[in-house]
mmCIF file of C-alpha atoms in Angstrom:
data_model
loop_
_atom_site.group_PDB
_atom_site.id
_atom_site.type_symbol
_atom_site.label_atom_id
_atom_site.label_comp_id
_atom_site.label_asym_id
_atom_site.label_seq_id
_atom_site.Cartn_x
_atom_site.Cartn_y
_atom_site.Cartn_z
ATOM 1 C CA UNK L 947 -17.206 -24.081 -10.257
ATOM 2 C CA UNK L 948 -15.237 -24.988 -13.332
ATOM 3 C CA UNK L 949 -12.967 -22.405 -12.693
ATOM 4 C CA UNK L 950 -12.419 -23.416 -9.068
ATOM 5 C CA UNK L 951 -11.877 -26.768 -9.951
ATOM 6 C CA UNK L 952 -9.449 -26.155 -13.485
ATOM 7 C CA UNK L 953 -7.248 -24.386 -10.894
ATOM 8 C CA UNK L 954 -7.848 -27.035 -8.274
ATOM 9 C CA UNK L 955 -6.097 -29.264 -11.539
ATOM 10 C CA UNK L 956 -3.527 -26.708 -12.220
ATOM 11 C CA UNK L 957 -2.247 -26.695 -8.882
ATOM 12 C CA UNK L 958 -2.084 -30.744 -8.477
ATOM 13 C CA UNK L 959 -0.410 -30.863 -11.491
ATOM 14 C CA UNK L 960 2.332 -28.073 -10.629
ATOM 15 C CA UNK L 961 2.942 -30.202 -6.612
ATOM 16 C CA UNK L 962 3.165 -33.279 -8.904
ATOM 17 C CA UNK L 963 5.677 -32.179 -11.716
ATOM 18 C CA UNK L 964 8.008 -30.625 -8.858
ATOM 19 C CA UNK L 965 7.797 -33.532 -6.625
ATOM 20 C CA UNK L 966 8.011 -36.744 -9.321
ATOM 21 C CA UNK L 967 10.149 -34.700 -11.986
ATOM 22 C CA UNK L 968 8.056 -36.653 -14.577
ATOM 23 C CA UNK L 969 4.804 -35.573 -16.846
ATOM 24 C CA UNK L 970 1.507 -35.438 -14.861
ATOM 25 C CA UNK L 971 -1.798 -37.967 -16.012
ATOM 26 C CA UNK L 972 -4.893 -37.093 -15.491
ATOM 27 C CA UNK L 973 -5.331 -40.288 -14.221
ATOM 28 C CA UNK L 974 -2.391 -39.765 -11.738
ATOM 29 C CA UNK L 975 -3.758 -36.701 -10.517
ATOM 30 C CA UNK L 976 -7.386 -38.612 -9.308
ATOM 31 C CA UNK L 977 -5.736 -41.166 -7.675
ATOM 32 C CA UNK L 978 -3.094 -38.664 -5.879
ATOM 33 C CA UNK L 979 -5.073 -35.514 -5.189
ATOM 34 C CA UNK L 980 -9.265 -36.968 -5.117
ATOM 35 C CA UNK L 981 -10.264 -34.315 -6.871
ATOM 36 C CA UNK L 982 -13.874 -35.886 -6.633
ATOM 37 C CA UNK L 983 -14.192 -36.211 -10.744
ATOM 38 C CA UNK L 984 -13.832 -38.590 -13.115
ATOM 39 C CA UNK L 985 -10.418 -39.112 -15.348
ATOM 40 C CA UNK L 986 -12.275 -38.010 -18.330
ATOM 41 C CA UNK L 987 -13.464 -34.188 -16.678
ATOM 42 C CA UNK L 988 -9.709 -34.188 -15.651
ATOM 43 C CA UNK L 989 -9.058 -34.621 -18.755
ATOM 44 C CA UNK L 990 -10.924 -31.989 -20.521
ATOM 45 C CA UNK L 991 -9.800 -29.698 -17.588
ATOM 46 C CA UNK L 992 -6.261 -30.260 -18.628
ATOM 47 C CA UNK L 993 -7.140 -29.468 -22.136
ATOM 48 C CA UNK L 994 -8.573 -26.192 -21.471
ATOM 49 C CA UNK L 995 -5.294 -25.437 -19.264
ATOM 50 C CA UNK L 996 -3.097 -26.206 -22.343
ATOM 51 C CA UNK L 997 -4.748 -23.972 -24.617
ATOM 52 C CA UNK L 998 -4.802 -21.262 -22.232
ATOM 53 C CA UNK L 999 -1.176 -22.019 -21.380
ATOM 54 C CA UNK L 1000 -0.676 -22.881 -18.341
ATOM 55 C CA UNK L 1001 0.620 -26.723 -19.092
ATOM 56 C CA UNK L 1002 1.698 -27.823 -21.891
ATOM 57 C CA UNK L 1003 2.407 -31.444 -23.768
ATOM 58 C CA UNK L 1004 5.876 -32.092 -24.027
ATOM 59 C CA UNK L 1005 5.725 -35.719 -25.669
ATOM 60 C CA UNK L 1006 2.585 -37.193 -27.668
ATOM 61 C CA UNK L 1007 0.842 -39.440 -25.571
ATOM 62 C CA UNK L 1008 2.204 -37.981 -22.162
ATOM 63 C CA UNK L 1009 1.154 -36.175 -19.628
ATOM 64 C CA UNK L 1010 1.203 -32.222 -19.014
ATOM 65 C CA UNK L 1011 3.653 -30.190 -17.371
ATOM 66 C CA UNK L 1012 3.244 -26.578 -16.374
ATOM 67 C CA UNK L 1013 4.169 -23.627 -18.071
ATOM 68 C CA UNK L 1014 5.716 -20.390 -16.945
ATOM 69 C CA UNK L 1015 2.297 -18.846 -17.038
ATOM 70 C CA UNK L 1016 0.961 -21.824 -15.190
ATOM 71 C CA UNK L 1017 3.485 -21.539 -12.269
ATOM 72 C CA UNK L 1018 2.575 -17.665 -12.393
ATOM 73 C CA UNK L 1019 -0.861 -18.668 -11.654
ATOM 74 C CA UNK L 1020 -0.220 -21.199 -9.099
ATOM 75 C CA UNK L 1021 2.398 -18.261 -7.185
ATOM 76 C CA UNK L 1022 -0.662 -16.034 -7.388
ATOM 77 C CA UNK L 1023 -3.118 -17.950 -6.236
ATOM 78 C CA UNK L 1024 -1.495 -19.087 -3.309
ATOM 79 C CA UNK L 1025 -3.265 -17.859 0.077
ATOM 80 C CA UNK L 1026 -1.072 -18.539 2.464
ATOM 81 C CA UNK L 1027 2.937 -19.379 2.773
ATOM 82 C CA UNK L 1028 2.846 -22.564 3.956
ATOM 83 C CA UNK L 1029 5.146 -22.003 7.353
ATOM 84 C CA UNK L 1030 8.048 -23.683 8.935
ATOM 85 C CA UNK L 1031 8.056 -26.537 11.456
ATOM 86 C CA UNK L 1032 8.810 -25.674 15.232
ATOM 87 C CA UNK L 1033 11.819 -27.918 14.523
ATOM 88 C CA UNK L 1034 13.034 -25.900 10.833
ATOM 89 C CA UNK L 1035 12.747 -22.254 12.951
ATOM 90 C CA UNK L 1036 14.289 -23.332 15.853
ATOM 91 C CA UNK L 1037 17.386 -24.405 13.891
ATOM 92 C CA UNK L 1038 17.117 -21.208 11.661
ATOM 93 C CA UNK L 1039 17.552 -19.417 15.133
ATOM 94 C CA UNK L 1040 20.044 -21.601 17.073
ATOM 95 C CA UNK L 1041 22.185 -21.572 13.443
ATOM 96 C CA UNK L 1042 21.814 -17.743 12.596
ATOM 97 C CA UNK L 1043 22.322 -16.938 16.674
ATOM 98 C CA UNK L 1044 25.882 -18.028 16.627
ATOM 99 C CA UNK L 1045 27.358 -15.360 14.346
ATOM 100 C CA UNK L 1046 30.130 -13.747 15.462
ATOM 101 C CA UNK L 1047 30.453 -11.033 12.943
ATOM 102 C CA UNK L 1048 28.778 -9.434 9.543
ATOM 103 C CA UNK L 1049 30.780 -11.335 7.452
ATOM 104 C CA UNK L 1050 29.840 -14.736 9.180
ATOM 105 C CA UNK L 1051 25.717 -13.639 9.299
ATOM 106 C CA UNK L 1052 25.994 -13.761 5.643
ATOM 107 C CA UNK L 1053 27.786 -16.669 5.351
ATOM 108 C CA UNK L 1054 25.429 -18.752 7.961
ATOM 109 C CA UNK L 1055 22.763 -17.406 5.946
ATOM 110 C CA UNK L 1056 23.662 -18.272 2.413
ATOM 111 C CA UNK L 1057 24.436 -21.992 3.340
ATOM 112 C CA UNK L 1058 21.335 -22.611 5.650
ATOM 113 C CA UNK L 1059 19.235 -21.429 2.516
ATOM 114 C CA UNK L 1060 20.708 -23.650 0.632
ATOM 115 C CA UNK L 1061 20.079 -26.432 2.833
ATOM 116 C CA UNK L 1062 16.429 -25.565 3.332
ATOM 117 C CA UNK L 1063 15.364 -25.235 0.141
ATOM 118 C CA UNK L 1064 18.098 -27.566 -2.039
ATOM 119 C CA UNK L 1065 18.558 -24.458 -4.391
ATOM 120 C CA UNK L 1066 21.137 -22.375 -4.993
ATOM 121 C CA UNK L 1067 21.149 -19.303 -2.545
ATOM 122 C CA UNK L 1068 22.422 -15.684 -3.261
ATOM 123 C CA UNK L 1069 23.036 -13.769 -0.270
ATOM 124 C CA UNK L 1070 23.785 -9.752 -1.173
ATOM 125 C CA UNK L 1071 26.115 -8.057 1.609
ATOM 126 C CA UNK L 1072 24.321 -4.793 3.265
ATOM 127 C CA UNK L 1073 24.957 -1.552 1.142
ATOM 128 C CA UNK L 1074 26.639 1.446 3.079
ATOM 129 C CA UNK L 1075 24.442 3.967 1.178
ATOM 130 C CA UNK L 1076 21.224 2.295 3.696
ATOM 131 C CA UNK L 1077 22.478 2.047 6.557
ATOM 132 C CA UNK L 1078 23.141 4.702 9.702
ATOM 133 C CA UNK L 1079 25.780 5.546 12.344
ATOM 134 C CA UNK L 1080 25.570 3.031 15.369
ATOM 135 C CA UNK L 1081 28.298 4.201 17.146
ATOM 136 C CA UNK L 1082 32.201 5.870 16.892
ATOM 137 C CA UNK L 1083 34.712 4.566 19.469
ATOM 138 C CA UNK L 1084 38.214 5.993 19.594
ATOM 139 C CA UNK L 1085 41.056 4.145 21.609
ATOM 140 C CA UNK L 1086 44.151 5.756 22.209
ATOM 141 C CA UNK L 1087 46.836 3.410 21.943
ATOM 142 C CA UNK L 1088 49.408 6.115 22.697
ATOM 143 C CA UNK L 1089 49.091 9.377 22.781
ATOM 144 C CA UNK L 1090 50.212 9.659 19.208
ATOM 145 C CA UNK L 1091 48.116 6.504 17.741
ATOM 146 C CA UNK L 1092 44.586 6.463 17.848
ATOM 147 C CA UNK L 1093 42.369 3.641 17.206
ATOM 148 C CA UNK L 1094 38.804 4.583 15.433
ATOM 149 C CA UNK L 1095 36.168 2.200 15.364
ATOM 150 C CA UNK L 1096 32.932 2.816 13.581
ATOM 151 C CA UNK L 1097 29.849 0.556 13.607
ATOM 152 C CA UNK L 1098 26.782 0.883 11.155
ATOM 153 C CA UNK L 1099 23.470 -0.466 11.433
ATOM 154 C CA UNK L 1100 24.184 -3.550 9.185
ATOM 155 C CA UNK L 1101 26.599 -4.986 12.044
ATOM 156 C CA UNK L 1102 29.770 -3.781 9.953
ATOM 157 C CA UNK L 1103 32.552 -3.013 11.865
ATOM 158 C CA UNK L 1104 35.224 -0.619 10.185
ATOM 159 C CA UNK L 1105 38.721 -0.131 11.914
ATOM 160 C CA UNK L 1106 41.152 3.074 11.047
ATOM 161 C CA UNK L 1107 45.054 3.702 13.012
ATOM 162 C CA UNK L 1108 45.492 7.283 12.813
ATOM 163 C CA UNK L 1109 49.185 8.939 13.697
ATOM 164 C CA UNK L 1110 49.369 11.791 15.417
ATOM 165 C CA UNK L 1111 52.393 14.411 15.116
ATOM 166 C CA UNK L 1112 52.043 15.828 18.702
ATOM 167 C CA UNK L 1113 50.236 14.029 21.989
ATOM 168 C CA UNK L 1114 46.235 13.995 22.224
ATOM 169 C CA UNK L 1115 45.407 15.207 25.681
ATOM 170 C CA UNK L 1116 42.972 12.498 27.708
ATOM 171 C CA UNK L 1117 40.403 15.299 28.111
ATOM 172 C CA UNK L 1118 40.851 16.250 24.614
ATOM 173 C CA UNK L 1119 39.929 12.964 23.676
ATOM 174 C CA UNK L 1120 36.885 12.438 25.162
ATOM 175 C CA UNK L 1121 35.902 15.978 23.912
ATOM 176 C CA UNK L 1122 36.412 14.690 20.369
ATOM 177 C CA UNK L 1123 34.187 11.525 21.198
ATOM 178 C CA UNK L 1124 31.872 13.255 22.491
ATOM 179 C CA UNK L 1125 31.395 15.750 19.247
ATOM 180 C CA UNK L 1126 31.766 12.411 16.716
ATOM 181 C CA UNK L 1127 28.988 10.709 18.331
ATOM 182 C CA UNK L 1128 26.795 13.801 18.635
ATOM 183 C CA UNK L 1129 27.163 14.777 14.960
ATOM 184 C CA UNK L 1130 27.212 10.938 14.066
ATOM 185 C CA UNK L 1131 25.274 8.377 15.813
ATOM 186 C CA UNK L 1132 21.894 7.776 14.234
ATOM 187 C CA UNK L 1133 22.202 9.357 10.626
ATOM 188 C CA UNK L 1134 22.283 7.796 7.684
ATOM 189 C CA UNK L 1135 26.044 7.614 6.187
ATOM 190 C CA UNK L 1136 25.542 10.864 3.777
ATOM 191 C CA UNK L 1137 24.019 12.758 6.848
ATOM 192 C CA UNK L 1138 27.238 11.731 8.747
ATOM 193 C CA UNK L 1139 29.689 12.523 6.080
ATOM 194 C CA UNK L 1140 28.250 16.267 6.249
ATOM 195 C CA UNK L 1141 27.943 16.447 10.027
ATOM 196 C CA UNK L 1142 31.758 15.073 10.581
ATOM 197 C CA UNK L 1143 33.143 17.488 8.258
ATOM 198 C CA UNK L 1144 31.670 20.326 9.769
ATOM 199 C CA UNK L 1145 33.346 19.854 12.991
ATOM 200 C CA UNK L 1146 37.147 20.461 11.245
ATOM 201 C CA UNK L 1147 38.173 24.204 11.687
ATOM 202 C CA UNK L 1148 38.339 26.047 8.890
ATOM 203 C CA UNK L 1149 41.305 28.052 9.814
ATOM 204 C CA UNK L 1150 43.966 25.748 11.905
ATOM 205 C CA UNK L 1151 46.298 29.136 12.856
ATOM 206 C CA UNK L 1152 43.059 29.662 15.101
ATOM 207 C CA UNK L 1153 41.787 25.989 15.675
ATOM 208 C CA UNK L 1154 41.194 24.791 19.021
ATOM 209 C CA UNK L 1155 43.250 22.445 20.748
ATOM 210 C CA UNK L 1156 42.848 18.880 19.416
ATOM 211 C CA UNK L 1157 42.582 20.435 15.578
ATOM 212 C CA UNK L 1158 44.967 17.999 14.045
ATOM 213 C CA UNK L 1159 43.254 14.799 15.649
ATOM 214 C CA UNK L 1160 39.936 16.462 15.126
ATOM 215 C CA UNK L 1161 40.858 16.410 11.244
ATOM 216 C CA UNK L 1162 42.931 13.023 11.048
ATOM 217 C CA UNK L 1163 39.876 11.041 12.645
ATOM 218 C CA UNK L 1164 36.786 12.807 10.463
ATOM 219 C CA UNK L 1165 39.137 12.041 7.397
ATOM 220 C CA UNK L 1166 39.767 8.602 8.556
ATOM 221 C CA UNK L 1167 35.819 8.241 9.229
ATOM 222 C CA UNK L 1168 34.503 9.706 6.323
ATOM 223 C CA UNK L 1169 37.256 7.423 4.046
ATOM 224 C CA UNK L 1170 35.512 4.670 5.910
ATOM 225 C CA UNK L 1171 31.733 5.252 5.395
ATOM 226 C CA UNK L 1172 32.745 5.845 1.526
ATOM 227 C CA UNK L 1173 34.164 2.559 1.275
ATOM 228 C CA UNK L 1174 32.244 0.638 -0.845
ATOM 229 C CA UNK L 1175 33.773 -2.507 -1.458
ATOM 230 C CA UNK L 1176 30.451 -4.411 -0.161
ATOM 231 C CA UNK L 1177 27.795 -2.631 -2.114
ATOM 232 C CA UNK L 1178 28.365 -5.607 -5.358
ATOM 233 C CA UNK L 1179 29.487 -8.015 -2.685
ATOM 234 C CA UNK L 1180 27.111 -11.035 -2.938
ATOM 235 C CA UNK L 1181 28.052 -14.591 -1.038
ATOM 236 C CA UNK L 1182 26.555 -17.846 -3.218
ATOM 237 C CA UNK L 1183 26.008 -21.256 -1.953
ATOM 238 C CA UNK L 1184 24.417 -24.474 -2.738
ATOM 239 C CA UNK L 1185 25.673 -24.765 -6.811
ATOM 240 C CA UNK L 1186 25.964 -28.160 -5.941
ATOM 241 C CA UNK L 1187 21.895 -28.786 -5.867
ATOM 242 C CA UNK L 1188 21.558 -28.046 -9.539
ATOM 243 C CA UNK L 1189 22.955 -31.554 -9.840
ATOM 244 C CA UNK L 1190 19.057 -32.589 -9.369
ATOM 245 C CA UNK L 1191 18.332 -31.230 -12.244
ATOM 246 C CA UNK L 1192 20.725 -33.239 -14.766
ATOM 247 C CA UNK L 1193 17.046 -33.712 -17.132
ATOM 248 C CA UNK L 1194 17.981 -29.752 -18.234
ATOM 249 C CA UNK L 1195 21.314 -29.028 -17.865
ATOM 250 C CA UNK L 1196 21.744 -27.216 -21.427
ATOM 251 C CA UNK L 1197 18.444 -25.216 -20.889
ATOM 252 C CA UNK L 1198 18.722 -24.342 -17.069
ATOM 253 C CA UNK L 1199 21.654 -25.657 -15.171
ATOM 254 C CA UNK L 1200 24.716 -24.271 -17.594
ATOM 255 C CA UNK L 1201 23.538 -20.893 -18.276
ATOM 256 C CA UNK L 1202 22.923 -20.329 -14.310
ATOM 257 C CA UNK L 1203 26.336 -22.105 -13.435
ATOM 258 C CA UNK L 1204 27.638 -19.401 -15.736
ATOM 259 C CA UNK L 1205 25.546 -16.376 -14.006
ATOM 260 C CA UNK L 1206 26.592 -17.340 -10.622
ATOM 261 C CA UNK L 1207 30.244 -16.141 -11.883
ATOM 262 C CA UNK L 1208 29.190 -12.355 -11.938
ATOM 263 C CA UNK L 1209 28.035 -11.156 -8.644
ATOM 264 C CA UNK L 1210 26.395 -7.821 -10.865
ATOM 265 C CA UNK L 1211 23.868 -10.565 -12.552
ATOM 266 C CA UNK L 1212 23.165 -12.374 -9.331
ATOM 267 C CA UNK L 1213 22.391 -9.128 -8.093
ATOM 268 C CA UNK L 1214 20.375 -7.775 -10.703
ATOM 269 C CA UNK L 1215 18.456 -10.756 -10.622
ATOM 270 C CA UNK L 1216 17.727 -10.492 -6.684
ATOM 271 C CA UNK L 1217 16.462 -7.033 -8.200
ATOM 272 C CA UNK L 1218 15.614 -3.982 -5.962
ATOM 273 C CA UNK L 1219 15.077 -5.206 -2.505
ATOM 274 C CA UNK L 1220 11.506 -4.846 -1.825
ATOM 275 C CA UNK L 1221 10.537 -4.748 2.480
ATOM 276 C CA UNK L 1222 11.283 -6.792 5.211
ATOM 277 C CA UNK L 1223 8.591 -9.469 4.833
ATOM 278 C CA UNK L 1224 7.697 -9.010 1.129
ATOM 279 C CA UNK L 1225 8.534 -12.079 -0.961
ATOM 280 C CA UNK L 1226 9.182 -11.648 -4.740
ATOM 281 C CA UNK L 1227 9.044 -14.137 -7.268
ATOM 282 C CA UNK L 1228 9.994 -14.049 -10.741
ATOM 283 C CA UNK L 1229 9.529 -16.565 -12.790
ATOM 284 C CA UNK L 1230 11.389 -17.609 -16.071
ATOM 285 C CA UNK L 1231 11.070 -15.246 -18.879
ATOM 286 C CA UNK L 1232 10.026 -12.609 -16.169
ATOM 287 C CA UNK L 1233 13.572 -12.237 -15.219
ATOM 288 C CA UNK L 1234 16.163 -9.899 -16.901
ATOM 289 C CA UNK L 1235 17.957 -11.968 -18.749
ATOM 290 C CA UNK L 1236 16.923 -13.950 -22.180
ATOM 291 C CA UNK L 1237 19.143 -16.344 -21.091
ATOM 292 C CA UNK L 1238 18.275 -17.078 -18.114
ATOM 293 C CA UNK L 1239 14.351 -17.752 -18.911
ATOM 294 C CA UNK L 1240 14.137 -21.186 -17.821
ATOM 295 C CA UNK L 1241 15.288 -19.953 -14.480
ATOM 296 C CA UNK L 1242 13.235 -18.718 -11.200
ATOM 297 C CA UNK L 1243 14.286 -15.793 -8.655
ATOM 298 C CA UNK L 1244 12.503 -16.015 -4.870
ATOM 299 C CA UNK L 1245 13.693 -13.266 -3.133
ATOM 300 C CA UNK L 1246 13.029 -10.617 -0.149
ATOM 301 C CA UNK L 1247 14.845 -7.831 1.199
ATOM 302 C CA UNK L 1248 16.113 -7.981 4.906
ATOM 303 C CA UNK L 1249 16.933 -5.050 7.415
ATOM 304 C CA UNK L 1250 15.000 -2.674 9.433
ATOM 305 C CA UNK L 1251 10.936 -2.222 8.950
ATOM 306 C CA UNK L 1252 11.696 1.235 6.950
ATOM 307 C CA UNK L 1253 14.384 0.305 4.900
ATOM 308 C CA UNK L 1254 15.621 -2.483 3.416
ATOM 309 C CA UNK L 1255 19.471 -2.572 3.354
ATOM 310 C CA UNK L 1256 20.473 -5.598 1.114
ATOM 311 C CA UNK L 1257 18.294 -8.488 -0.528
ATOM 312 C CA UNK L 1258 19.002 -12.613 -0.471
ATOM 313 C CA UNK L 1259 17.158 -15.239 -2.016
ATOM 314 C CA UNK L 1260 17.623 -18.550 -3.877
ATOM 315 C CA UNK L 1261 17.307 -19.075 -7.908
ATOM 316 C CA UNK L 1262 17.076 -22.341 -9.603
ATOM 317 C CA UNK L 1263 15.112 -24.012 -12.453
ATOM 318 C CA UNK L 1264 11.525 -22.967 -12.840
ATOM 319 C CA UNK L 1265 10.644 -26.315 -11.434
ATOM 320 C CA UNK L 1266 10.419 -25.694 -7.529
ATOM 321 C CA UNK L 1267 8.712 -25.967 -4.204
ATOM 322 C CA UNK L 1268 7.296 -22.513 -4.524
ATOM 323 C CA UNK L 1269 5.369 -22.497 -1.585
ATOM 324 C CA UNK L 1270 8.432 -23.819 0.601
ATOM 325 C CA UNK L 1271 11.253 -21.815 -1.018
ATOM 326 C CA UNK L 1272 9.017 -18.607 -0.053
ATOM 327 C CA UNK L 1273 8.308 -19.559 2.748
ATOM 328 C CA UNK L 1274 12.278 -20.153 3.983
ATOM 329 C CA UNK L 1275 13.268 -17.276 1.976
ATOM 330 C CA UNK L 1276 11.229 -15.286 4.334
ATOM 331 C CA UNK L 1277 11.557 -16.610 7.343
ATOM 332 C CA UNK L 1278 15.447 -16.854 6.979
ATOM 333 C CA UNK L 1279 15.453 -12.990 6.065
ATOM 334 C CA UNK L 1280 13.359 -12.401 9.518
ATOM 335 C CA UNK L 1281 15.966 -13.963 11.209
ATOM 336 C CA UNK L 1282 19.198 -12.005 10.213
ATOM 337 C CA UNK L 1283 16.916 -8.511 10.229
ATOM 338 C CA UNK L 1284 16.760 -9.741 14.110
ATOM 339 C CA UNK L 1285 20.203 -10.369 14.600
ATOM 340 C CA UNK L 1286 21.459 -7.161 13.030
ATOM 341 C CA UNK L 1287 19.009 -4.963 14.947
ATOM 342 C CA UNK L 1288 20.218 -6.851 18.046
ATOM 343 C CA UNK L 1289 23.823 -7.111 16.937
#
């Protein structure tokens, strides 16, 4: 029962502290939360909590606020996310649905995070090393330029010109389409890499007709799917929140103002992206950076059910909406895992 209820305190006192910004009373939290005790039980309540550390004193004669080990309980003990409104999911959807493009998923993404949960959102671009073959389209724009299109599973779109020295025969062509997409479509980018460069003849004094576009287009592929200019790519918006949180500027605000100028920090503190679905949360000294300990990381990975092919999130000051930031974190990586498999 004392347990029950010392948590019961812990958690009225973290909803307080992020909602007023100010110390919490333990005669604040009776009139606020009925807690169905008197001041004085709060009281002694909020004294155990302190010298377990979870909340701690910052001033003499004020009131508590919580710890990092105190929002690491509260996190924990949460049993459910609280969810989204009808009217916050259907304009996640109707905002996410209007993509055109990768590049504009990620963006729509970073700045409706942002908006939702009035932190600072981190957005990583997906990784060609995860993802797989969705299809291989060549165009002949004349019969000595070809146009090679590949699309991967993250809704990337790569584009390659390749010159010819002598025409490319129509049936030739669609041979050659025919033995990309066979080798290609459905393996992961390694897989493809192999697969492609099996199909150039080893000897061209006894190739097969087509030879010289057969090995000018697997080049041109495989130069694509090795192109890794996106795999540290991260898009960041919402700096401007950490104006709420002027009280801690030198403790919180700078240092993370600072971070969100290296896209390799930002991405080492999404960390590993863990499955679709699963919400991490690291919380202040948690985090790999010393300097960075008065800072929080919510984050999820996003992509297909068996494998996760980038990570977003939002980090901020330790003082947050937990509950809500999960919960939009989540629901906003749900979204764009459903647009890229339907992309």
């Amino acid at each position: 029962m004392q347990e029950d209820r010392r948590l019961a305190v812990l958690r009225a006192i973290v909803e307080d502290y992020v909602s007023t910004e100010e110390p919490v009373g333990s005669k604040a939290l009776v009139e606020r939360h009925g807690l169905g005790v008197s001041p004085a039980t709060v009281r002694n309540d909020m004294a155990v909590l302190e010298e377990e550390g979870y909340i701690t004193q910052p001033h003499t004669s004020a009131g508590r606020v919580p710890t990092d080990k105190g929002y690491r309980m509260f996190v924990d003990r949460l049993t459910t996310v609280k969810p989204l409104s009808s009217a916050e999911k259907r304009a996640i959807s109707s905002f996410l649905d209007g993509a055109v493009d990768l590049d504009d998923v990620v963006q729509r993404s970073v700045r409706l995070l942002a908006q939702l949960t009035r932190q600072v959102a981190v957005v990583q671009y997906p990784t060609l090393s995860s993802s797989t073959v969705r299809h291989v389209e060549l165009v002949a724009l004349t019969p000595e330029r070809l146009l090679v299109v590949l699309i991967l599973s993250t809704g990337r779109v790569e584009q390659r010109l390749v010159e010819l020295s002598s025409p490319l025969a129509d049936d030739d062509l669609a041979t050659l389409r025919s033995r990309l997409l066979l080798v290609a479509t459905g393996q992961r980018i390694a897989d493809a890499v192999a697969g492609l460069r099996a199909l150039v003849p080893a000897d061209d004094a006894v190739a097969q007709a087509g030879a010289e576009a057969t090995g000018a287009v697997v080049e041109a592929l495989c130069e694509a799917m090795s192109d890794h200019r996106s795999d540290h790519r991260v898009a960041v918006g919402g700096a401007a929140n950490l104006a709420r949180y002027g009280d801690s500027f030198d403790s919180a605000v700078r240092p993370l103002l600072e971070a969100l100028e290296e896209h390799v920090v930002l991405l080492k503190l999404l960390g590993e992206a863990g499955s679709s679905g699963m919400v991490t949360v690291r919380i202040g000294a948690e985090g790999p950076y010393e300097e960075l300990s008065s800072t929080s990381v919510v984050s999820t990975g996003y992509g297909p059910e068996d494998q996760s092919l980038a990570a977003l999130g939002i980090v901020g000051p330790t003082r947050m909406d937990y509950p809500g930031t999960m919960a939009a974190v989540r629901a906003v990586a749900r979204y764009v895992t459903r647009i890229l498999d339907e992309a």
